[in-house]
Short mmCIF file of C-alpha atoms in Angstrom, two decimals:
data_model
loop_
_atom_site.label_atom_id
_atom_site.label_comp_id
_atom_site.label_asym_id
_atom_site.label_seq_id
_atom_site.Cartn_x
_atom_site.Cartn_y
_atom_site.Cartn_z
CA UNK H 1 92.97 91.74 41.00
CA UNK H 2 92.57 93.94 38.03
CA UNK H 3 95.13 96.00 36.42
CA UNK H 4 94.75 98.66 33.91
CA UNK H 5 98.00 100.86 32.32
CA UNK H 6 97.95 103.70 30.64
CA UNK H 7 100.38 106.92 30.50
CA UNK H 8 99.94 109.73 32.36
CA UNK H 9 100.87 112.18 30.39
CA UNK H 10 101.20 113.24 26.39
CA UNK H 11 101.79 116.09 24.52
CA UNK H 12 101.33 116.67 20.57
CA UNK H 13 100.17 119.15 18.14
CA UNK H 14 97.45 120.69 16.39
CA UNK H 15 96.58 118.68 13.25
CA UNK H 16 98.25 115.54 14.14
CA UNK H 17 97.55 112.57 15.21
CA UNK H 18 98.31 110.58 18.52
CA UNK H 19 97.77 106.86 19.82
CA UNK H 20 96.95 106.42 23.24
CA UNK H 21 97.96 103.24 24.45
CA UNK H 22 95.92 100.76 27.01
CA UNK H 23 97.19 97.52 28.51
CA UNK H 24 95.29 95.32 30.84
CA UNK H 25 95.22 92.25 32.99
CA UNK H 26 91.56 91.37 34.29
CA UNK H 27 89.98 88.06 35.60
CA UNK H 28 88.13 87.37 31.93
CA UNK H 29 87.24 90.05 29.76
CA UNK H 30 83.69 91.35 28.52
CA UNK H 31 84.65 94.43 26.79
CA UNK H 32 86.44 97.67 26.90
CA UNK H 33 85.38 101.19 26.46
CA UNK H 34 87.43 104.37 26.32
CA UNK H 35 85.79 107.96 27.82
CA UNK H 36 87.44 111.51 27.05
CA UNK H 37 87.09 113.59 30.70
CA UNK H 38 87.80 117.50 30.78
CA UNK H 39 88.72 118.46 33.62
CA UNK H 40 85.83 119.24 35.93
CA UNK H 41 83.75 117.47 34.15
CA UNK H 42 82.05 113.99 33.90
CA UNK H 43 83.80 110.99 31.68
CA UNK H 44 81.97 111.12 27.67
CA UNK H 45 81.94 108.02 26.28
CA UNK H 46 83.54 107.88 23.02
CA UNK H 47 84.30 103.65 22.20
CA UNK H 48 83.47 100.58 22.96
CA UNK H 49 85.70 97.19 21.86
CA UNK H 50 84.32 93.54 22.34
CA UNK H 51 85.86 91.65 19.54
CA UNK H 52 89.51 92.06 18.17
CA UNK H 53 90.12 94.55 15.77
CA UNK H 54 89.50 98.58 14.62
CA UNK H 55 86.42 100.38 15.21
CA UNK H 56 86.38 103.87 13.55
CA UNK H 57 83.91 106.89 14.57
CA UNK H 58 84.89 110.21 12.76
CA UNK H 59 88.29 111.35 13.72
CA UNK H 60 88.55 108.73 16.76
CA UNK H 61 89.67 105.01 16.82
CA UNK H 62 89.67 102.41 18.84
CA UNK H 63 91.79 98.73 18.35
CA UNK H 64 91.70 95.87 20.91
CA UNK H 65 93.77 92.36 21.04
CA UNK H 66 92.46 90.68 23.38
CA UNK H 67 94.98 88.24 23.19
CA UNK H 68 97.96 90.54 24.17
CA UNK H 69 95.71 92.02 26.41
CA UNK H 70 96.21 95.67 24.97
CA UNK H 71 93.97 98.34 23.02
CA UNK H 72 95.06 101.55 21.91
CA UNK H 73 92.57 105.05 21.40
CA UNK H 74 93.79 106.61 17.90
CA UNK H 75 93.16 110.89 17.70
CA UNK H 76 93.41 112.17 13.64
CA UNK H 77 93.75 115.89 13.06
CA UNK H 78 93.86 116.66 16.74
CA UNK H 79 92.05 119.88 17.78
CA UNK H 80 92.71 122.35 21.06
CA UNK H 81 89.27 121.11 22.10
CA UNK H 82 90.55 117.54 22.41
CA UNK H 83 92.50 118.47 25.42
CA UNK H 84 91.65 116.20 28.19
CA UNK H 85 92.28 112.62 29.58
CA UNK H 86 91.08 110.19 27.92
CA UNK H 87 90.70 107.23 30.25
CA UNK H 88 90.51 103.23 29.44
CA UNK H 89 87.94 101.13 30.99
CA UNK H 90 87.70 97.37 31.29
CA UNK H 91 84.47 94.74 32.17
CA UNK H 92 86.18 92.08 33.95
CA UNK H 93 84.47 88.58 34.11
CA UNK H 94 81.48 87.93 36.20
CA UNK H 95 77.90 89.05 35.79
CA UNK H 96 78.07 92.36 37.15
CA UNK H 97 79.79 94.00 34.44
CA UNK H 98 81.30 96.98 36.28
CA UNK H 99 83.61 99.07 34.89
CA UNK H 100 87.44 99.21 36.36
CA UNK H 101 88.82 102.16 35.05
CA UNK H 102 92.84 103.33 34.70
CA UNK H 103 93.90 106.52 36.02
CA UNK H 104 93.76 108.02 32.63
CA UNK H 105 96.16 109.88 30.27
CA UNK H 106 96.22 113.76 30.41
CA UNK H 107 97.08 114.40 26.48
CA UNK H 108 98.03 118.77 25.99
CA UNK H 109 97.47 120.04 22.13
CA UNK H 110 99.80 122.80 21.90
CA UNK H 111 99.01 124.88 18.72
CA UNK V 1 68.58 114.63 25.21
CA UNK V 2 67.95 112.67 28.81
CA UNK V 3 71.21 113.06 31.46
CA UNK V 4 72.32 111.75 34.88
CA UNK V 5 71.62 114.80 37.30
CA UNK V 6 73.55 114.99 40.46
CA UNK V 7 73.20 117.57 43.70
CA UNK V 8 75.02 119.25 44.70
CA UNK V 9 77.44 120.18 42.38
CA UNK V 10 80.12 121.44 44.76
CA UNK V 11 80.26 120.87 48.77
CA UNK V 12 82.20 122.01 51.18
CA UNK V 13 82.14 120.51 54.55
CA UNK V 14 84.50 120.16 57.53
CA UNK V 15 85.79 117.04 58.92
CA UNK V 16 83.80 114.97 61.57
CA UNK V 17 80.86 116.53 59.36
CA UNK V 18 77.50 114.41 57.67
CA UNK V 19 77.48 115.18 54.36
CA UNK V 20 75.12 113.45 51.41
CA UNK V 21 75.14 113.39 47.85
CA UNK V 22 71.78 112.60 45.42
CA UNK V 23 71.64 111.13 42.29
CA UNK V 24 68.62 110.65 39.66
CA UNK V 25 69.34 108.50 36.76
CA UNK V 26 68.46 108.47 33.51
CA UNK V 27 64.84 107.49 33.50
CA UNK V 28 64.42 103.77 33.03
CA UNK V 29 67.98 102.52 33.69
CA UNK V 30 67.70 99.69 35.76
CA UNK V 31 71.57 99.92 36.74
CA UNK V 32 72.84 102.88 39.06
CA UNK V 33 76.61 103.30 39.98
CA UNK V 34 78.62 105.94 42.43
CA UNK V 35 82.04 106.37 41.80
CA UNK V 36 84.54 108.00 43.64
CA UNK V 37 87.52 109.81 41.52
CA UNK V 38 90.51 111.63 43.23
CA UNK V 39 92.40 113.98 41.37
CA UNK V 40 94.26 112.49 38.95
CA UNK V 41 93.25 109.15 39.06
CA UNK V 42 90.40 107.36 36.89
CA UNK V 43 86.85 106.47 38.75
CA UNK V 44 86.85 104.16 41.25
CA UNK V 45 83.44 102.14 41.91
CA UNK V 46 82.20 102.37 45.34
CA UNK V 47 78.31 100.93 45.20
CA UNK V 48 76.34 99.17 41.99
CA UNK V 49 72.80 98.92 42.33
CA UNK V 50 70.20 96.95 40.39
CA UNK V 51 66.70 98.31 40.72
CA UNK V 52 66.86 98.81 44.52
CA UNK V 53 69.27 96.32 44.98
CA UNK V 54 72.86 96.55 45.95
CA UNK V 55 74.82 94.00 43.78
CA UNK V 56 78.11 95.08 45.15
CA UNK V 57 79.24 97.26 47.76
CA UNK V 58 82.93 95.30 48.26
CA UNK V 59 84.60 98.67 47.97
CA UNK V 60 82.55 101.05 49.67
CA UNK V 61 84.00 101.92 53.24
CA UNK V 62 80.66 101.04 55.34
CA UNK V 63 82.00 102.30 58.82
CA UNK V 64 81.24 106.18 57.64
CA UNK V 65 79.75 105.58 54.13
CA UNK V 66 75.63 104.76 53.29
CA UNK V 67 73.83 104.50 50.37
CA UNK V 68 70.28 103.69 48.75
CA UNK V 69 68.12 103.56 46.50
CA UNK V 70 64.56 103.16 47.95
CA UNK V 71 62.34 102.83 45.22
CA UNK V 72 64.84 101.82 42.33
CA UNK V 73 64.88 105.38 40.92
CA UNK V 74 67.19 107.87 42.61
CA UNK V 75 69.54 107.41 45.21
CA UNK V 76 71.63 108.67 48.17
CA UNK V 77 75.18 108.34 49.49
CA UNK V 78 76.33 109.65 52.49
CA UNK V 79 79.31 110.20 54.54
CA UNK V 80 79.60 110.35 58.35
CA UNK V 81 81.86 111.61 59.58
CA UNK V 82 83.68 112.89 56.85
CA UNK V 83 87.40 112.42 56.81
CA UNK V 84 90.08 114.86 54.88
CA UNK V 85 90.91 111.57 52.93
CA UNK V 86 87.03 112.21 51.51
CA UNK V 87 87.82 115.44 49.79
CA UNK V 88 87.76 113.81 45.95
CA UNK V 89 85.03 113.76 42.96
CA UNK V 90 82.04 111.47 43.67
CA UNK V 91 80.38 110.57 40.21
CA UNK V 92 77.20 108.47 39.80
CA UNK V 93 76.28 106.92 36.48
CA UNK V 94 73.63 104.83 35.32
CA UNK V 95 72.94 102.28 32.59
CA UNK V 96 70.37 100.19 30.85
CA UNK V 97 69.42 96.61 31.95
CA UNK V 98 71.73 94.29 29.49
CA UNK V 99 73.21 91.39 30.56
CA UNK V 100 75.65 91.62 27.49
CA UNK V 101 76.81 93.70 24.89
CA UNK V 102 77.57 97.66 25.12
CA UNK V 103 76.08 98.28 28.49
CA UNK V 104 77.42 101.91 28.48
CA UNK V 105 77.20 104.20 31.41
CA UNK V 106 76.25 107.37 31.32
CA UNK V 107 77.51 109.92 33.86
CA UNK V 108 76.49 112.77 36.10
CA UNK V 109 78.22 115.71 36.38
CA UNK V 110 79.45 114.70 39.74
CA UNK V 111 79.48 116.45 42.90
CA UNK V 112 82.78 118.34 43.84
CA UNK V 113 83.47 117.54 47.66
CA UNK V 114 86.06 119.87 49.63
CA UNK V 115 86.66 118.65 53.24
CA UNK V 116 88.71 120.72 55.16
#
C-alpha cells in the first residue's frame, strides 16, 4: 500500500519561516506535489517535485530525496493569510498517475 | 481564468436518501477525478476517468455509490442510500491528458454533504 506522513499540526509566527515536513513510502514514485487548502475550500496547487533537489517559487519551497523517501514544503516571511493545511501528495508507480494524498498539516500564524 | 465547477455546493440529505453530485471540468481535460475528503483528513480518490472511461474505481463503494461520465465532458456521482458515514467533502478535479511530467489537477470547489 501507500503511505504518506505528515504532522498534523504547527504553529509559528508572523514573519518567519516554517518547514513542513513529508515522508513517504509508495510502490515507485512519479512525482510529488504539495497543495495549500483553507478550510472550506478546494486544495491550490502550489509545487510540484520530480527530480531530487530545491524548487523555489516566491516565498514557497519545495525539496524532495527521493532516495530517503522524504520532501519538505519551506514558508519565508509567513503571512496570516498562509493559514491553512498544506497537504503532500504522491504519484505512485503505474500508468494512472493518481494522486494519494496525506491527511495534511493544519499550520496557525499567530501575529 | 477556466475552473472546475461543481453543484451543489452544500447538501443536506437524510439517511436512506438518493443524493447526486455534478461536476464539469475544465474544458478539454481528458482526465476527471472525484475525491472524497472527511474532515481532517487529505482527499481520498474514489473514481478516475479517462474521456468516458473509468480507469479505476478500486475504491469507490459500488453497493450505494454510481458514477459517469457519458460523453467524456461532465460527470455524475451518486449515492443511494446515503449512510451517516457519507456526511464528508466530495471534490472532483480534472487534468490534462499527459502520460508524464506535471499532470496537475485542478479542483472544484467541492460539494459540502451533511447527512443526518
Amino acid at each position: 500500500g501507500q503511505n504518506i506522513d505528515q504532522p498534523t499540526e504547527m504553529t509559528a509566527t508572523e514573519g518567519a519561516i516554517v518547514q513542513i515536513n513529508c515522508t513517504y513510502q509508495t510502490s515507485g514514485f512519479n512525482g510529488l506535489f504539495w497543495y495549500q487548502q483553507h478550510a472550506g475550500e478546494a486544495p491550490t496547487f502550489l509545487s510540484y517535485n520530480v527530480l531530487d533537489g530545491l524548487e523555489e517559487k516566491g516565498r514557497f519551497s519545495s525539496f524532495l530525496s527521493r532516495s530517503k523517501g522524504y520532501s519538505y514544503l519551506l514558508l519565508k516571511e509567513l503571512q496570516m493569510k498562509d493559514s491553512a493545511s498544506y497537504l503532500c501528495a504522491v504519484i505512485p508507480g503505474g500508468s494512472a498517475r493518481q494522486l494519494t494524498f496525506g491527511s495534511g498539516t493544519q499550520l496557525t500564524v499567530l501575529p | 481564468e477556466a475552473e472546475v465547477a461543481q453543484s451543489p455546493r452544500y447538501k443536506i440529505t437524510e439517511k436512506s436518501q438518493a443524493v447526486a453530485f455534478w461536476c464539469d471540468p475544465i474544458s478539454g481535460h481528458a482526465t476527471l477525478y472525484w475525491y472524497r475528503q472527511i474532515l481532517g483528513q487529505g482527499p481520498e480518490l474514489l473514481v478516475q476517468f479517462q474521456d468516458e472511461s473509468v480507469v479505476d474505481d478500486s475504491q469507490l463503494p459500488k453497493d450505494r455509490f454510481s458514477a459517469e461520465r457519458l460523453k467524456g465532458v461532465d460527470s455524475t456521482l451518486k449515492i443511494q442510500p446515503a449512510e451517516l458515514g457519507d456526511s464528508a467533502m466530495y471534490l472532483c478535479a480534472s487534468s490534462p491528458r499527459r502520460d508524464r511530467g506535471l499532470n496537475e489537477q485542478y479542483f472544484g470547489p467541492g460539494t459540502r454533504l451533511t447527512v443526518t
